[in-house]
XYZ file of C-alpha atoms in Angstrom:
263
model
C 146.402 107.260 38.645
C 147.834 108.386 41.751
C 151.543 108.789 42.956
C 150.617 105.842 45.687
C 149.274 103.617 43.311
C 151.826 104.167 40.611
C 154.347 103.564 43.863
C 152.864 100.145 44.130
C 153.163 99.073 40.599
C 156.426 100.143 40.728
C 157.231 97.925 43.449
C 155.758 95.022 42.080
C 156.096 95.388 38.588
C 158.147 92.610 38.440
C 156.251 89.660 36.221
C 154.371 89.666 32.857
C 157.882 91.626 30.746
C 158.190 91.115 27.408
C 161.602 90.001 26.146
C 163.085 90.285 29.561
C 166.408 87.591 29.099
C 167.858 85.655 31.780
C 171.286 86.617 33.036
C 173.439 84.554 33.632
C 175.566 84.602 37.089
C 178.615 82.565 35.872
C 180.533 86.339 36.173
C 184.383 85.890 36.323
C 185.234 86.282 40.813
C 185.589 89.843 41.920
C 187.093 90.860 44.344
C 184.232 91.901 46.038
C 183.114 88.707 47.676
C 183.710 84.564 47.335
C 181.282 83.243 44.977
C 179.421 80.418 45.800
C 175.853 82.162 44.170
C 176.410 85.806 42.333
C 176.902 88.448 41.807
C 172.895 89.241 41.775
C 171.515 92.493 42.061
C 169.314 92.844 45.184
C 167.150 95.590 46.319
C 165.855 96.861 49.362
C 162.494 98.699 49.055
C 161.416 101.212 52.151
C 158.072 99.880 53.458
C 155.219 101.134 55.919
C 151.785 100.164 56.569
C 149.016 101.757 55.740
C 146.051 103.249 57.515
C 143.942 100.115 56.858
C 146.886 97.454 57.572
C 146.115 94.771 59.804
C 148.234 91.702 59.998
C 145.182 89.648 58.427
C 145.506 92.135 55.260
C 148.851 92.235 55.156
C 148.685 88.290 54.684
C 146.058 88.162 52.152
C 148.113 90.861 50.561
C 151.088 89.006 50.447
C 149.313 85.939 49.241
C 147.683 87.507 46.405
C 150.967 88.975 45.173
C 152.535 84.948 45.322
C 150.073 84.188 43.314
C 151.044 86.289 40.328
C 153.060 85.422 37.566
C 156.203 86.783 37.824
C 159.532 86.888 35.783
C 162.230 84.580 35.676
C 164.854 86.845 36.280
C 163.394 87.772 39.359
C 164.957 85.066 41.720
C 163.943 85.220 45.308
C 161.525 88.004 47.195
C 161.076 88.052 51.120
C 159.658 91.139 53.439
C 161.132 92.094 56.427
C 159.224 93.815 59.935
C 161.286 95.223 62.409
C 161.460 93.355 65.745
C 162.045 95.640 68.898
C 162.757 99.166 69.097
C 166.466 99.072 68.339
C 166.704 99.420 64.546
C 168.275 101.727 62.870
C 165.070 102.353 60.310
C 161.674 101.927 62.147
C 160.059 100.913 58.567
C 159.853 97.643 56.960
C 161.354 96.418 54.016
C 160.798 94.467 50.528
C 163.822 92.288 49.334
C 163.772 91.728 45.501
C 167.054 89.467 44.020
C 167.099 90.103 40.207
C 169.758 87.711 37.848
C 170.737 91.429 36.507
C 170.596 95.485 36.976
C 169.217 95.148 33.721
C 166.812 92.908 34.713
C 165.735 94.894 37.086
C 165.186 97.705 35.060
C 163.447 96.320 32.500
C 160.698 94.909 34.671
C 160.725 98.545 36.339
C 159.658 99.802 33.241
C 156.763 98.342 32.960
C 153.549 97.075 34.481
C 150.657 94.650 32.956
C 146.508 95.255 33.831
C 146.947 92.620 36.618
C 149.424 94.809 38.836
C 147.606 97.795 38.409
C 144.707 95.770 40.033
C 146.428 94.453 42.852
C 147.995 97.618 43.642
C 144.970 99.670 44.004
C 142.870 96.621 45.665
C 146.097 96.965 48.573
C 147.303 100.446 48.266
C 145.989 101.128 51.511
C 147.110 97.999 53.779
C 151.306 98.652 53.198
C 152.891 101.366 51.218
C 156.411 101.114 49.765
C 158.791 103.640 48.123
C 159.821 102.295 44.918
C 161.371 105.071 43.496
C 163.791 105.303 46.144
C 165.170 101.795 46.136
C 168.031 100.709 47.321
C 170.338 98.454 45.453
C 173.075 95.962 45.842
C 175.359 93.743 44.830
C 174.699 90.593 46.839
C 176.951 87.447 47.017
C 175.543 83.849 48.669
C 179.029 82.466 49.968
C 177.926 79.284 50.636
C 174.587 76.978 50.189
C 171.517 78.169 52.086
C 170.983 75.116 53.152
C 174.283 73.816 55.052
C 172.644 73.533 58.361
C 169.119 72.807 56.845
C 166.271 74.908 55.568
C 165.463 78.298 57.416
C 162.415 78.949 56.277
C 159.110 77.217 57.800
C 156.448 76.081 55.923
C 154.817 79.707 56.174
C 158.343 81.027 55.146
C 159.252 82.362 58.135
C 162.666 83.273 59.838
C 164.874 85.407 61.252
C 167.294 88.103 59.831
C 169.663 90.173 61.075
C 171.386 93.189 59.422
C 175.006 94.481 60.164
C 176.524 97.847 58.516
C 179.954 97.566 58.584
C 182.812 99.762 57.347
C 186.367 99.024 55.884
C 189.172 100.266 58.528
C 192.240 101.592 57.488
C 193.972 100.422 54.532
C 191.308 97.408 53.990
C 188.556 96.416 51.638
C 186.980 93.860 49.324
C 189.721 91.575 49.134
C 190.419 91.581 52.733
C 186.661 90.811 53.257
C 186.751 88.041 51.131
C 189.427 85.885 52.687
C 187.773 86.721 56.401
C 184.320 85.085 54.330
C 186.572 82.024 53.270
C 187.438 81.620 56.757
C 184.596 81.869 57.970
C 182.809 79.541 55.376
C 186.080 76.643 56.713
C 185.229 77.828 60.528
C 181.431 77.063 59.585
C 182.556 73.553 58.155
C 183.715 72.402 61.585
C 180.818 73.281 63.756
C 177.118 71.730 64.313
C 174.126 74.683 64.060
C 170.662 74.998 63.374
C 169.156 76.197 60.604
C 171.657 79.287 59.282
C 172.608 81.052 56.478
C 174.316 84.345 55.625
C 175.416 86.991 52.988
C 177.236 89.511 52.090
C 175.777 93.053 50.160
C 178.044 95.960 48.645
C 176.337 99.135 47.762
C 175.105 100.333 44.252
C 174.611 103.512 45.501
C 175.715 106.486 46.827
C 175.967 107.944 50.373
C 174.811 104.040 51.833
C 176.698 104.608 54.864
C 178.455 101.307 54.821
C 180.730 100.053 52.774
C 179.520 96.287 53.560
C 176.017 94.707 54.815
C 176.420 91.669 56.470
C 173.044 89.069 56.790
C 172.362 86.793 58.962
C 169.622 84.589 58.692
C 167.697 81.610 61.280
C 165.085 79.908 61.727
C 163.506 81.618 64.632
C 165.034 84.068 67.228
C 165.486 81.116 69.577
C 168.226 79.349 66.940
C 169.694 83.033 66.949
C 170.084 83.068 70.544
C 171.442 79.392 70.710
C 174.560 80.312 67.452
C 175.392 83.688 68.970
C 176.075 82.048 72.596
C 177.785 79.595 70.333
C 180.165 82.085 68.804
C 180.924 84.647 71.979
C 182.268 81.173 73.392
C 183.806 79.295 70.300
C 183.665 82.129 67.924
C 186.863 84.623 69.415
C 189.601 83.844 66.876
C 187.543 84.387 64.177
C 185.741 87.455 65.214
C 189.146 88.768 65.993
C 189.831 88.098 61.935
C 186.387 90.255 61.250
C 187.479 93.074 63.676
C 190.583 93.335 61.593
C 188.680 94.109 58.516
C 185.502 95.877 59.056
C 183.591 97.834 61.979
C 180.346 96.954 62.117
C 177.088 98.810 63.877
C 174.567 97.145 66.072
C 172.526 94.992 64.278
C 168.743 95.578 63.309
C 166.806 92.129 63.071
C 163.449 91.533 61.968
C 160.394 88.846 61.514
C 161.321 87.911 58.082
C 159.192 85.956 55.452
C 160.108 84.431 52.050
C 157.355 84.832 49.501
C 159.111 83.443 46.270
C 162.170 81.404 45.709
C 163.989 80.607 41.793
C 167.543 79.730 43.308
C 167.530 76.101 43.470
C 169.999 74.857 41.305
């Protein structure tokens, strides 16, 4: 089997484990982050398409993987293609939540007949680096669904990535009361579909001490909150600055292909 194929299973080798226990998330608050949802462990996987991707593949590809059966301790899987030419990273990328690191690595280490076929049928429509994932700790501050449901009915929307770094003499803690500000600044405004969250880094040289997400609908309800917040938003921004300094931020076309969260 080749490196590309065993790539793929090792992307997706995510359903079928044997004896692979459900974590629970009920963890005593850090100080990393409010806890509304988490701590899960999330992980970004470096994607790029292939010499035979097509957006017509890349669908049926994506479809066929929904339709496998996967593990409950994976929670909630999306894909994300860069939009524009201003991104940091010009590849795409595969989201995976797991209940656990050590869920996570027990369906990493191992695979099942019916991956192995899927990879090789797709190996050549979009090609992702699953030994060089990227993991996080990932905290939902509030429900996803405050200001309604972001995805569509194809599970589309909208994401947007900051990198941020701690200034002087702050960190988690600091981060977290700027979230539960945020979360009571949230609580007194009217917005379309929105949701965010907040990642912390699992690994080393990450080149941010905090990812921020934020996630719409469409670009269009993007647009509509950010002119929102440069004109109602100041005071709290100002409470962000304090904190953290945050890059540009990459966005993407975003789609949600599995979802175990509900409550």
């Amino acid at each position: 089997m080749n490196n590309k194929i065993k790539t793929f299973i090792g992307v997706l080798a995510i359903s079928l484990i044997i004896g692979c226990s459900q974590t629970s998330n009920e963890n005593s608050a850090e100080e990393s982050g409010p806890i509304y949802q988490g701590p899960f462990y999330n992980e970004f996987l470096a994607c790029s398409p292939g010499p035979d991707y097509s957006d017509e593949k890349a669908r049926e590809m994506l479809d066929a993987w929904k339709e496998l059966d996967h593990s409950p301790d994976l929670l909630w899987a999306g894909v994300y293609a860069p939009k524009g030419d201003n991104n940091a990273f010009d590849n795409g990328w595969w989201e995976l939540m797991w209940s656990s690191k050590e869920a996570a690595d027990a369906a990493w280490s191992q695979g099942s007949q019916e991956f192995i076929d899927w990879a090789e049928k797709y190996e050549s429509v979009i090609s992702c680096d699953g030994e060089g994932r990227f993991p996080w700790t990932f905290y939902l501050p509030r429900p996803a669904n405050t200001f309604g449901e972001v995805e569509g009915d194809d599970g589309y929307f909208a994401s947007e990535f900051l990198a941020c770094t701690f200034n002087d003499g702050k960190n988690s803690s600091d981060m977290r009361a700027a979230v539960v500000e945020f979360n009571t600044y949230l609580d007194g405004i009217e917005s379309e579909p929105y949701f965010y969250g907040v990642y912390y880094p699992e690994f080393e040289d990450s080149g941010a001490d905090v990812l921020w997400g934020n996630w719409h609908s469409n670009f269009e309800a993007k647009e509509a909150g950010n002119a929102h917040w440069l004109e109602n938003g100041k005071e709290m921004q100002a409470k962000f600055d304090e904190v953290v300094t945050c890059n540009s931020p990459d966005i993407y076309d975003s789609w949600m292909l599995l979802n175990n969260t509900e409550e």
